[in-house]
Amino acid sequence: MQKDMRVVVTGIGAITPIGHNVHDYWQALVQGVSGADRITRFDASRYRTQFACELKDYQPTDFFTRKELKKLDRYVQYALLAADESIAGASLQVPELNPGRVGVVWGTGVGGLQSMEGEMRSFIASATHTPQFSPFAVPTMIANMAGGHIAIKHGFTGPNVTTVSACASAANAIIHAAHLIQLGHVDLVISGGSEAPIAPICVGGFNAMRALSERNDSPQTASRPFDRDRDGFVLGEGAGALVLESYAHAQQRGAPIYAELVGSGMTADAYHITAPHPAGLGAQRAMEQALANAGKLPEAVDYINLHGTSTLLGDISEVKAIQQTFLAHAHRLAMSATKSMTGHLLGAAGAIEAVTTVLALQHQCIPPTINHFTADDTFDTQLDFTFNQAQPRPLEVALSNTFGFGGHNTCIAFQRWVD
């Protein structure tokens, strides 16, 4: 068993509410574009929250046949598109690869929720007493199908695993993928996460928890991480994908390298099913683990892509964790919460934000935390949240934080790649 292998990022893909590919996504990020607007997917007029970050101008038939769409929930569609972009960006010649040495590790929080809801609505509306379901009902709704479809499309026969850990799902997938490479089980892994949660059951359920913003009069400014008047998160949808590869394999085939994944941390709060630990202890330990795993001192970190959901308790807990982890250096590093633009992609958040972190290192620029209007006295005024405007800055090491209901905490450390 091989150990201690370097893991590099050789491809990235993104389909988000503010850009359907990596280039467009990054341009919208640095311009501070909000993806929030009124929900068009269903009639949300009776809901306390009537807006979300939907994909704009997305037509499934532009990418898939109607026959294919019978088997593909939206979260799978998004996964396939992001994975394809990452594979193209990695200059992978699939026929030249050893398929048994290529894995897929994917994350999702709710899987085929829209397909499941649609099947139940059809059944309830049916006049027959005999249950009538599509033969594709189960294969479209189960959470592992995104990874399955990616492998089937490209013929990858290595490990195929799906992680489900709420909003930490995709980050856990990326970490697991890196471990598979470091253990020598595979040469490369297509990893990331996808989510399509903008459906009545999800909006209604989160409303019942009072977790979503209800700023219906101003959807574009509703996601306000670290602002005094934040009132909850905004649902988002889409996918992010990374091609992770052993450095030796990437070097052998002359692959482009975007960044190096140098460390990771995973912990549990063991505290509450939805609330984070009030002192941020689990998040703190995840960051400390990532730094130790990377062999980096806290002072080496230049940027953190925050979990930053725009919830009252979550934002406070994360900042406490950062202050305890970095002490005085917390005042010297930069941070930003890109959910202020994309909304919260739930199980896909860790993937799209890992892509964001890699792009920040590549472009030497920190995307902003938009929608900051009123300072919150809870937070140290010397902390740099990159409010409202992107900030060019030399970056060498960056962290991506992702946390989830159930107390799941993840942190991934990336380092800038210099040829």
XYZ file of C-alpha atoms in Angstrom:
419
model
C 0.000 0.000 0.000
C 1.404 3.344 -1.083
C 1.116 6.259 1.316
C 1.877 9.969 1.527
C 1.213 10.617 -2.156
C 0.755 14.236 -3.191
C -2.732 15.088 -4.456
C -3.243 17.796 -7.044
C -6.309 19.347 -8.660
C -6.104 18.902 -12.426
C -9.652 19.830 -13.436
C -12.600 21.830 -12.123
C -16.229 22.186 -13.146
C -19.146 24.295 -11.954
C -22.792 24.886 -12.708
C -24.277 27.474 -10.350
C -27.012 30.091 -10.017
C -24.546 32.762 -11.156
C -22.709 30.904 -13.918
C -23.102 27.637 -15.798
C -19.380 27.020 -16.206
C -16.187 27.831 -14.335
C -15.348 30.944 -16.360
C -18.783 32.536 -16.040
C -19.023 31.556 -12.395
C -15.722 33.222 -11.513
C -16.587 36.395 -13.423
C -19.888 36.695 -11.562
C -18.186 36.028 -8.224
C -15.633 38.813 -8.541
C -18.352 41.173 -9.774
C -20.470 40.413 -6.697
C -23.524 39.109 -8.564
C -26.441 37.746 -6.528
C -28.161 34.622 -7.824
C -31.314 35.083 -5.742
C -34.716 35.783 -7.257
C -38.348 34.714 -7.057
C -38.899 30.963 -7.279
C -40.105 29.868 -10.717
C -39.913 26.088 -10.214
C -43.252 25.967 -8.386
C -45.868 28.336 -6.984
C -44.268 29.606 -3.777
C -46.815 32.346 -3.086
C -48.121 30.581 0.034
C -44.673 30.043 1.550
C -42.966 32.341 4.001
C -39.924 32.260 1.715
C -40.733 32.831 -1.960
C -37.265 33.106 -3.471
C -34.133 31.036 -3.987
C -30.967 30.862 -6.073
C -32.193 28.858 -9.061
C -30.097 28.115 -12.133
C -30.945 30.823 -14.657
C -31.915 29.894 -18.237
C -31.250 26.213 -17.659
C -33.048 23.910 -20.098
C -32.412 20.196 -19.491
C -33.237 19.373 -23.126
C -30.233 21.449 -24.215
C -28.025 18.721 -22.743
C -30.044 15.517 -22.475
C -32.602 13.682 -24.605
C -36.143 13.295 -23.311
C -35.504 9.573 -22.969
C -32.443 10.251 -20.809
C -34.325 12.770 -18.673
C -36.764 10.086 -17.541
C -33.849 8.592 -15.600
C -32.077 11.766 -14.484
C -33.152 13.844 -11.527
C -31.895 17.415 -11.688
C -29.190 16.740 -9.116
C -27.807 14.049 -11.467
C -28.036 16.374 -14.485
C -26.010 18.993 -12.654
C -23.468 16.382 -11.561
C -22.919 15.139 -15.105
C -22.435 18.647 -16.487
C -19.977 19.722 -13.783
C -18.069 16.435 -14.024
C -17.825 16.750 -17.812
C -16.364 20.243 -17.506
C -13.818 19.079 -14.943
C -12.798 16.142 -17.157
C -12.378 18.447 -20.166
C -10.420 20.951 -18.061
C -8.111 18.175 -16.894
C -7.334 17.228 -20.527
C -8.296 13.660 -19.704
C -8.203 11.281 -22.632
C -10.604 8.749 -21.151
C -9.757 5.856 -23.540
C -6.098 6.139 -22.525
C -6.812 5.770 -18.802
C -6.837 2.541 -16.831
C -10.562 2.566 -15.897
C -9.996 0.480 -12.790
C -7.646 3.162 -11.466
C -10.234 5.943 -11.809
C -12.780 6.479 -9.044
C -15.830 8.636 -8.484
C -16.626 10.005 -5.039
C -19.664 12.267 -4.974
C -21.660 14.085 -2.321
C -25.285 15.113 -1.993
C -27.446 16.041 0.941
C -30.940 15.196 -0.308
C -30.393 13.333 -3.592
C -33.339 13.013 -5.968
C -35.757 14.957 -3.835
C -37.672 16.443 -6.756
C -38.187 13.031 -8.366
C -39.418 11.550 -5.099
C -41.796 14.436 -4.530
C -43.080 14.204 -8.095
C -43.770 10.480 -7.757
C -45.700 10.982 -4.537
C -47.770 13.798 -6.035
C -48.647 11.631 -9.029
C -49.636 8.750 -6.786
C -51.803 10.900 -4.526
C -53.524 12.474 -7.517
C -54.209 9.091 -9.119
C -57.773 7.810 -9.049
C -56.709 4.176 -8.959
C -56.475 2.139 -5.777
C -53.482 0.277 -7.171
C -50.193 2.054 -6.498
C -48.780 3.369 -9.762
C -45.132 4.381 -9.889
C -42.582 4.874 -12.634
C -40.042 2.047 -12.983
C -37.447 4.804 -12.683
C -38.833 6.075 -9.362
C -36.174 4.479 -7.176
C -33.166 4.905 -9.499
C -33.873 8.615 -9.924
C -34.288 9.447 -6.248
C -31.539 7.489 -4.498
C -28.510 9.519 -3.468
C -25.795 7.405 -5.099
C -27.031 7.775 -8.674
C -25.042 10.892 -9.564
C -21.787 9.038 -8.993
C -23.192 5.991 -10.716
C -24.120 7.944 -13.854
C -20.717 9.659 -14.017
C -18.984 6.268 -13.906
C -21.370 4.704 -16.440
C -20.960 7.557 -18.921
C -17.167 7.401 -18.890
C -16.555 3.748 -18.039
C -14.722 4.404 -14.768
C -14.605 1.122 -12.832
C -12.617 2.151 -9.754
C -14.206 2.861 -6.344
C -17.586 4.581 -6.592
C -18.793 6.087 -3.329
C -21.418 8.625 -2.302
C -21.157 10.610 0.910
C -24.226 12.004 2.663
C -23.422 14.283 5.596
C -25.877 17.140 5.064
C -24.131 20.339 3.996
C -20.702 18.779 4.506
C -21.407 16.000 1.985
C -19.341 17.246 -0.964
C -16.410 18.272 1.230
C -16.415 14.813 2.794
C -16.447 13.372 -0.742
C -13.395 15.408 -1.744
C -11.523 14.384 1.390
C -12.369 10.721 0.869
C -11.241 10.982 -2.758
C -7.888 12.395 -1.675
C -7.470 9.573 0.827
C -8.094 6.956 -1.890
C -5.306 8.490 -3.942
C -2.934 8.753 -0.969
C -3.545 5.100 -0.116
C -2.635 4.126 -3.666
C -6.028 2.630 -4.562
C -6.512 4.911 -7.582
C -4.611 7.334 -9.789
C -7.366 9.910 -10.003
C -10.888 10.579 -8.793
C -13.764 12.656 -10.116
C -15.145 14.209 -6.961
C -17.596 16.893 -5.912
C -21.265 17.275 -5.167
C -24.608 18.296 -6.595
C -27.970 19.356 -5.246
C -31.401 20.309 -6.590
C -33.383 21.149 -3.430
C -35.652 23.931 -4.671
C -38.881 22.028 -4.147
C -41.926 22.541 -1.907
C -40.878 20.002 0.715
C -37.457 21.597 1.127
C -38.626 25.214 1.203
C -41.530 24.343 3.495
C -39.379 22.203 5.755
C -36.685 24.819 6.200
C -39.380 27.470 6.728
C -40.805 25.360 9.547
C -37.351 25.409 11.140
C -37.116 29.189 10.627
C -33.814 28.549 8.844
C -34.463 30.460 5.606
C -34.384 34.183 5.025
C -37.876 35.603 4.554
C -36.758 38.829 2.876
C -39.258 38.473 0.016
C -39.167 42.192 -0.734
C -35.471 42.028 -1.643
C -34.309 38.524 -2.644
C -31.008 39.718 -4.133
C -29.897 41.133 -0.770
C -31.347 38.365 1.399
C -28.176 36.331 1.937
C -26.229 38.547 4.362
C -23.447 36.590 6.070
C -22.018 38.406 9.102
C -24.423 41.324 8.709
C -26.317 42.428 11.814
C -29.684 41.952 10.066
C -29.125 38.472 8.626
C -32.248 36.362 8.981
C -31.385 32.960 7.517
C -29.890 31.317 4.474
C -31.084 31.240 0.861
C -31.497 27.905 -0.921
C -29.303 27.333 -3.963
C -28.811 24.575 -6.506
C -26.090 23.324 -8.817
C -22.873 21.325 -8.709
C -19.130 21.564 -8.381
C -16.550 19.006 -9.509
C -12.811 18.501 -9.126
C -10.478 16.045 -10.767
C -8.097 14.969 -8.003
C -4.998 13.137 -9.122
C -1.753 11.822 -7.743
C 1.044 14.195 -8.621
C 3.042 11.351 -10.159
C 0.175 10.424 -12.498
C -0.538 14.050 -13.391
C 3.153 14.649 -14.120
C 3.374 11.521 -16.243
C 0.565 12.619 -18.550
C 1.498 16.315 -18.576
C -1.751 17.400 -16.934
C -2.586 21.000 -16.092
C -2.416 21.582 -12.332
C -4.686 24.165 -10.704
C -3.675 23.699 -7.066
C -2.488 21.110 -4.559
C -4.755 19.631 -1.906
C -2.373 19.611 1.037
C -4.546 18.775 4.031
C -7.977 18.087 5.456
C -9.852 17.799 8.723
C -13.120 16.148 9.749
C -14.837 16.323 13.140
C -18.229 16.045 14.798
C -19.760 18.529 17.237
C -21.730 15.777 19.007
C -23.840 18.637 20.287
C -27.179 19.200 18.465
C -29.005 18.030 15.339
C -29.135 21.495 13.756
C -27.336 24.074 15.916
C -23.527 24.326 15.772
C -21.487 24.134 18.921
C -21.806 27.659 20.369
C -18.048 27.977 20.882
C -17.266 26.469 17.480
C -15.178 23.688 19.008
C -15.840 21.144 16.245
C -15.077 23.654 13.501
C -11.927 24.701 15.327
C -10.684 21.116 15.552
C -11.421 20.547 11.844
C -9.272 23.545 10.888
C -6.524 22.492 13.290
C -6.563 18.989 11.797
C -6.331 20.360 8.263
C -3.353 22.519 9.190
C -1.595 19.667 10.980
C -2.309 17.309 8.090
C -0.866 19.887 5.693
C 2.162 20.543 7.890
C 1.272 24.233 8.009
C 1.302 26.726 10.853
C -1.790 28.924 11.214
C 0.302 31.886 10.041
C 0.679 30.240 6.617
C -3.013 30.663 5.771
C -3.892 33.653 3.610
C -7.595 33.059 2.889
C -10.583 31.117 4.201
C -13.665 30.466 2.132
C -16.167 30.492 4.969
C -19.162 28.265 5.497
C -20.924 31.578 6.217
C -24.590 30.740 5.678
C -26.142 33.996 6.942
C -27.702 32.337 9.979
C -27.497 33.947 13.391
C -25.861 31.082 15.283
C -23.793 29.588 12.474
C -21.917 32.755 11.572
C -21.069 33.457 15.214
C -19.855 29.920 15.844
C -17.585 29.912 12.786
C -15.963 33.219 13.704
C -15.289 31.993 17.253
C -13.651 28.880 15.796
C -11.436 30.967 13.526
C -10.379 33.288 16.336
C -9.428 30.342 18.542
C -7.552 28.609 15.712
C -5.628 31.593 14.371
C -5.412 33.924 17.392
C -3.643 37.143 16.328
C -3.251 35.902 12.741
C -7.041 36.027 12.373
C -6.610 39.787 11.852
C -4.125 39.281 9.015
C -5.886 36.697 6.873
C -8.796 37.403 4.522
C -12.149 35.621 4.528
C -15.285 35.625 2.414
C -18.679 33.918 2.308
C -19.640 33.234 -1.290
C -23.033 31.878 -0.264
C -23.972 35.559 -0.246
C -24.022 35.159 -4.053
C -24.776 31.498 -4.784
C -27.091 30.781 -1.891
C -26.599 27.588 0.091
C -26.211 24.560 -2.166
C -26.582 22.192 0.816
C -24.758 18.949 -0.034
C -23.046 20.576 -3.036
C -21.746 23.568 -1.061
C -18.413 21.985 -0.184
C -17.688 21.238 -3.842
C -18.539 24.602 -5.348
C -16.687 26.360 -2.541
C -13.640 24.137 -2.993
C -13.708 25.132 -6.660
C -13.972 28.769 -5.519
C -10.973 28.370 -3.236
C -8.900 26.867 -6.043
C -9.924 29.733 -8.353
C -8.989 32.304 -5.712
C -5.493 30.799 -5.522
C -5.232 30.614 -9.293
C -6.356 34.214 -9.894
C -4.772 35.655 -6.722
C -8.047 37.333 -5.891
C -10.567 36.980 -3.073
C -14.241 37.034 -4.058
C -16.415 39.252 -1.871
C -19.027 38.718 0.795
C -21.817 40.801 -0.683
C -24.906 42.315 0.946
C -23.139 43.793 3.928
C -25.065 46.840 5.097
C -24.857 46.993 8.885
C -21.952 45.962 11.103
C -22.666 43.361 13.757
C -21.049 44.319 17.065
C -20.703 40.595 17.842
C -17.762 40.380 15.434
C -14.287 41.839 15.873
C -14.085 44.882 13.604
C -10.471 44.010 12.711
C -11.538 40.806 10.938
C -11.461 41.035 7.134
C -14.618 39.525 5.602
C -13.937 41.081 2.167
C -17.247 42.895 2.300
C -18.912 43.941 -0.960
C -15.862 44.120 -3.225
C -13.370 41.556 -4.516
C -9.822 41.989 -3.247
C -6.693 41.146 -5.288
C -4.149 39.704 -2.874
C -1.120 37.384 -2.902
C -2.329 33.945 -1.837
C -0.349 30.791 -1.123
C -2.513 28.703 1.231
C -6.303 28.763 1.549
C -8.890 26.817 3.521
C -12.428 25.839 2.571
C -14.800 25.347 5.522
C -18.013 23.340 5.249
C -20.303 22.301 8.108
C -23.570 20.374 8.208
C -26.651 19.575 10.262
C -25.882 16.739 12.628
C -22.664 18.440 13.692
C -20.485 17.483 10.712
C -17.419 19.712 10.247
C -14.922 19.647 7.400
C -11.974 21.773 6.343
C -9.853 21.360 3.207
C -6.476 23.066 2.742
C -5.288 24.004 -0.756
C -1.963 25.460 -1.828
C -1.210 27.549 -4.890
C 0.548 25.642 -7.636
C 3.668 27.112 -9.194
C 5.186 25.295 -12.164
